[in-house]
Amino acid sequence: YDPDTGALNVQFSGSIHFVGHDYGNGSLLNVKFSNLRIEASGSTGTLYADALSAGLESADPNGMPGPLESFPGVALANVSGI
């Protein structure tokens, strides 16, 4: 926290990993959020994370999960009342 500017930058350790919908060929849902952080100024800010996700090639339950793709710095949510 910078009291002169009111800027707040907070980083969180760890990650969140969601997997599911595995019908025998691998999880169709596979997304991991890491490097979670809040960047704020005043009483509002944004929650960011780096995302690693398998592309959805098909909605077919017998389909194969897509390759993993990286999405750095994704804005996940606006926060207020900080």
Coordinates of N, CA and C in Angstrom, one line a residue:
Y1 N 0.8 -1.2 0.0 CA 0.0 0.0 0.0 C 0.9 1.2 0.0
D2 N 0.6 2.2 -0.9 CA 1.3 3.5 -0.9 C 0.4 4.6 -0.4
P3 N 0.6 5.0 0.8 CA -0.3 6.0 1.4 C -0.3 7.4 0.6
D4 N 0.8 7.7 -0.1 CA 0.8 8.9 -0.9 C -0.1 8.9 -2.1
T5 N -0.2 7.8 -2.7 CA -1.1 7.7 -3.9 C -2.4 6.9 -3.7
G6 N -2.5 6.1 -2.6 CA -3.7 5.3 -2.4 C -3.6 4.0 -3.2
A7 N -2.5 3.7 -3.9 CA -2.4 2.5 -4.7 C -2.2 1.3 -3.8
L8 N -2.8 0.2 -4.2 CA -2.7 -1.0 -3.4 C -2.4 -2.1 -4.5
N9 N -1.3 -2.9 -4.3 CA -1.0 -4.0 -5.1 C -0.8 -5.2 -4.2
V10 N -1.6 -6.2 -4.3 CA -1.5 -7.4 -3.4 C -1.4 -8.6 -4.3
Q11 N -0.4 -9.5 -4.0 CA -0.3 -10.8 -4.8 C -0.6 -11.9 -3.8
F12 N -1.2 -13.0 -4.3 CA -1.6 -14.1 -3.5 C -0.8 -15.3 -4.0
S13 N -0.3 -16.2 -3.1 CA 0.4 -17.4 -3.5 C -0.6 -18.5 -3.8
G14 N -0.2 -19.5 -4.5 CA -1.0 -20.6 -4.8 C -1.7 -20.5 -6.1
S15 N -2.7 -21.4 -6.3 CA -3.4 -21.4 -7.6 C -4.8 -22.1 -7.3
I16 N -5.6 -21.9 -8.3 CA -7.0 -22.6 -8.3 C -7.1 -23.4 -9.6
H17 N -7.4 -24.7 -9.5 CA -7.4 -25.5 -10.7 C -8.8 -26.2 -10.8
F18 N -9.5 -26.0 -11.9 CA -10.8 -26.7 -12.1 C -10.6 -27.7 -13.2
V19 N -11.1 -28.9 -12.9 CA -11.1 -30.0 -14.0 C -12.5 -30.7 -13.8
G20 N -12.9 -31.2 -15.0 CA -14.2 -31.9 -14.9 C -14.6 -32.4 -16.3
H21 N -15.7 -33.1 -16.4 CA -16.3 -33.6 -17.6 C -15.3 -34.5 -18.3
D22 N -14.8 -35.5 -17.6 CA -13.9 -36.4 -18.2 C -14.7 -37.7 -18.5
Y23 N -14.9 -37.9 -19.8 CA -15.7 -39.1 -20.3 C -14.8 -40.2 -20.8
G24 N -13.5 -40.2 -20.4 CA -12.6 -41.2 -20.8 C -11.4 -40.7 -21.7
N25 N -11.5 -39.5 -22.2 CA -10.5 -39.0 -23.1 C -9.7 -37.9 -22.5
G26 N -9.9 -37.6 -21.2 CA -9.3 -36.4 -20.5 C -10.4 -35.4 -20.2
S27 N -10.1 -34.5 -19.3 CA -11.0 -33.5 -18.8 C -11.3 -32.5 -19.9
L28 N -12.6 -32.3 -20.3 CA -12.9 -31.3 -21.2 C -12.8 -29.9 -20.6
L29 N -13.1 -29.8 -19.3 CA -12.9 -28.6 -18.5 C -11.6 -28.7 -17.8
N30 N -10.7 -27.8 -18.1 CA -9.3 -27.8 -17.5 C -8.8 -26.4 -17.5
V31 N -9.0 -25.7 -16.4 CA -8.5 -24.3 -16.3 C -7.8 -24.1 -15.0
K32 N -6.7 -23.4 -15.0 CA -5.9 -23.2 -13.8 C -5.6 -21.7 -13.8
F33 N -5.9 -21.0 -12.6 CA -5.6 -19.6 -12.4 C -4.5 -19.6 -11.4
S34 N -3.5 -18.8 -11.7 CA -2.3 -18.6 -10.8 C -1.9 -17.1 -10.9
N35 N -0.9 -16.8 -10.0 CA -0.5 -15.4 -10.0 C -1.6 -14.4 -9.7
L36 N -2.5 -14.8 -8.8 CA -3.7 -13.9 -8.5 C -3.2 -12.7 -7.8
R37 N -3.8 -11.6 -8.2 CA -3.4 -10.3 -7.6 C -4.5 -9.3 -7.7
I38 N -4.5 -8.3 -6.8 CA -5.4 -7.2 -6.9 C -4.6 -5.9 -7.1
E39 N -5.0 -5.2 -8.0 CA -4.5 -3.8 -8.3 C -5.6 -2.8 -8.0
A40 N -5.3 -1.9 -7.1 CA -6.4 -1.0 -6.7 C -5.9 0.4 -6.5
S41 N -6.8 1.3 -6.6 CA -6.5 2.7 -6.3 C -7.7 3.3 -5.7
G42 N -7.6 3.9 -4.5 CA -8.7 4.4 -3.8 C -9.5 3.2 -3.2
S43 N -10.8 3.2 -3.5 CA -11.6 2.1 -2.9 C -12.0 1.1 -3.9
T44 N -11.5 1.1 -5.2 CA -11.9 0.2 -6.2 C -10.6 -0.4 -6.8
G45 N -10.8 -1.6 -7.4 CA -9.6 -2.2 -8.1 C -10.1 -3.4 -8.9
T46 N -9.1 -4.2 -9.4 CA -9.4 -5.3 -10.3 C -8.6 -6.5 -9.8
L47 N -9.3 -7.7 -9.8 CA -8.6 -9.0 -9.5 C -8.1 -9.5 -10.9
Y48 N -6.9 -9.8 -10.9 CA -6.2 -10.4 -12.1 C -5.7 -11.8 -11.8
A49 N -5.5 -12.6 -12.9 CA -4.9 -13.8 -12.7 C -4.3 -14.2 -14.1
D50 N -3.3 -15.1 -14.1 CA -2.8 -15.8 -15.3 C -3.6 -17.0 -15.4
A51 N -4.1 -17.3 -16.6 CA -4.9 -18.5 -16.8 C -4.3 -19.5 -17.8
L52 N -4.4 -20.7 -17.5 CA -3.9 -21.8 -18.4 C -5.2 -22.7 -18.6
S53 N -5.6 -22.8 -19.9 CA -6.8 -23.5 -20.1 C -6.7 -24.4 -21.4
A54 N -7.4 -25.5 -21.3 CA -7.6 -26.4 -22.5 C -8.7 -25.8 -23.4
G55 N -8.4 -25.6 -24.6 CA -9.4 -25.2 -25.6 C -10.5 -26.2 -25.7
L56 N -11.7 -25.8 -25.9 CA -12.8 -26.7 -26.1 C -13.0 -26.9 -27.6
E57 N -12.5 -28.0 -28.1 CA -12.6 -28.3 -29.5 C -14.0 -28.7 -29.9
S58 N -14.8 -29.3 -29.0 CA -16.1 -29.8 -29.3 C -16.9 -29.9 -28.0
A59 N -18.2 -29.8 -28.1 CA -19.1 -30.0 -27.0 C -19.5 -31.5 -26.9
D60 N -18.9 -32.3 -27.8 CA -19.2 -33.7 -27.8 C -18.5 -34.4 -26.6
P61 N -19.2 -35.1 -25.8 CA -18.6 -35.8 -24.6 C -17.6 -36.8 -25.0
N62 N -17.6 -37.3 -26.2 CA -16.6 -38.2 -26.7 C -15.4 -37.5 -27.3
G63 N -15.4 -36.2 -27.4 CA -14.3 -35.4 -28.0 C -13.1 -35.4 -27.1
M64 N -12.0 -34.9 -27.7 CA -10.8 -34.8 -27.0 C -10.6 -33.4 -26.5
P65 N -10.0 -33.3 -25.3 CA -9.7 -31.9 -24.8 C -8.7 -31.2 -25.8
G66 N -8.8 -30.0 -25.9 CA -7.9 -29.2 -26.8 C -6.6 -29.0 -26.1
P67 N -5.6 -28.4 -26.8 CA -4.3 -28.1 -26.2 C -4.4 -27.0 -25.2
L68 N -3.5 -27.0 -24.2 CA -3.4 -26.0 -23.2 C -3.0 -24.6 -23.8
E69 N -3.7 -23.6 -23.5 CA -3.3 -22.2 -23.9 C -3.1 -21.3 -22.7
S70 N -2.2 -20.4 -22.8 CA -1.9 -19.5 -21.8 C -2.5 -18.1 -22.0
F71 N -3.1 -17.6 -21.0 CA -3.7 -16.2 -21.0 C -3.2 -15.4 -19.8
P72 N -2.1 -14.7 -20.0 CA -1.6 -13.9 -18.8 C -2.4 -12.7 -18.6
G73 N -2.5 -12.3 -17.3 CA -3.1 -11.0 -16.9 C -4.6 -10.8 -17.2
V74 N -5.4 -11.9 -17.0 CA -6.8 -11.8 -17.3 C -7.5 -11.1 -16.2
A75 N -8.3 -10.1 -16.5 CA -9.1 -9.4 -15.5 C -10.3 -10.3 -15.2
L76 N -10.4 -10.7 -13.9 CA -11.5 -11.7 -13.5 C -12.7 -10.9 -12.9
A77 N -12.4 -9.9 -12.1 CA -13.5 -9.2 -11.4 C -13.1 -7.8 -11.0
N78 N -14.1 -7.0 -10.9 CA -13.9 -5.6 -10.3 C -14.2 -5.8 -8.8
V79 N -13.4 -5.1 -8.0 CA -13.7 -5.1 -6.6 C -13.9 -3.7 -6.1
S80 N -14.7 -3.5 -5.0 CA -14.9 -2.2 -4.5 C -15.0 -2.3 -2.9
G81 N -15.0 -1.2 -2.3 CA -15.1 -1.2 -0.8 C -13.8 -1.7 -0.2
I82 N -12.7 -1.4 -0.8 CA -11.4 -1.9 -0.3 C -11.0 -0.9 0.8

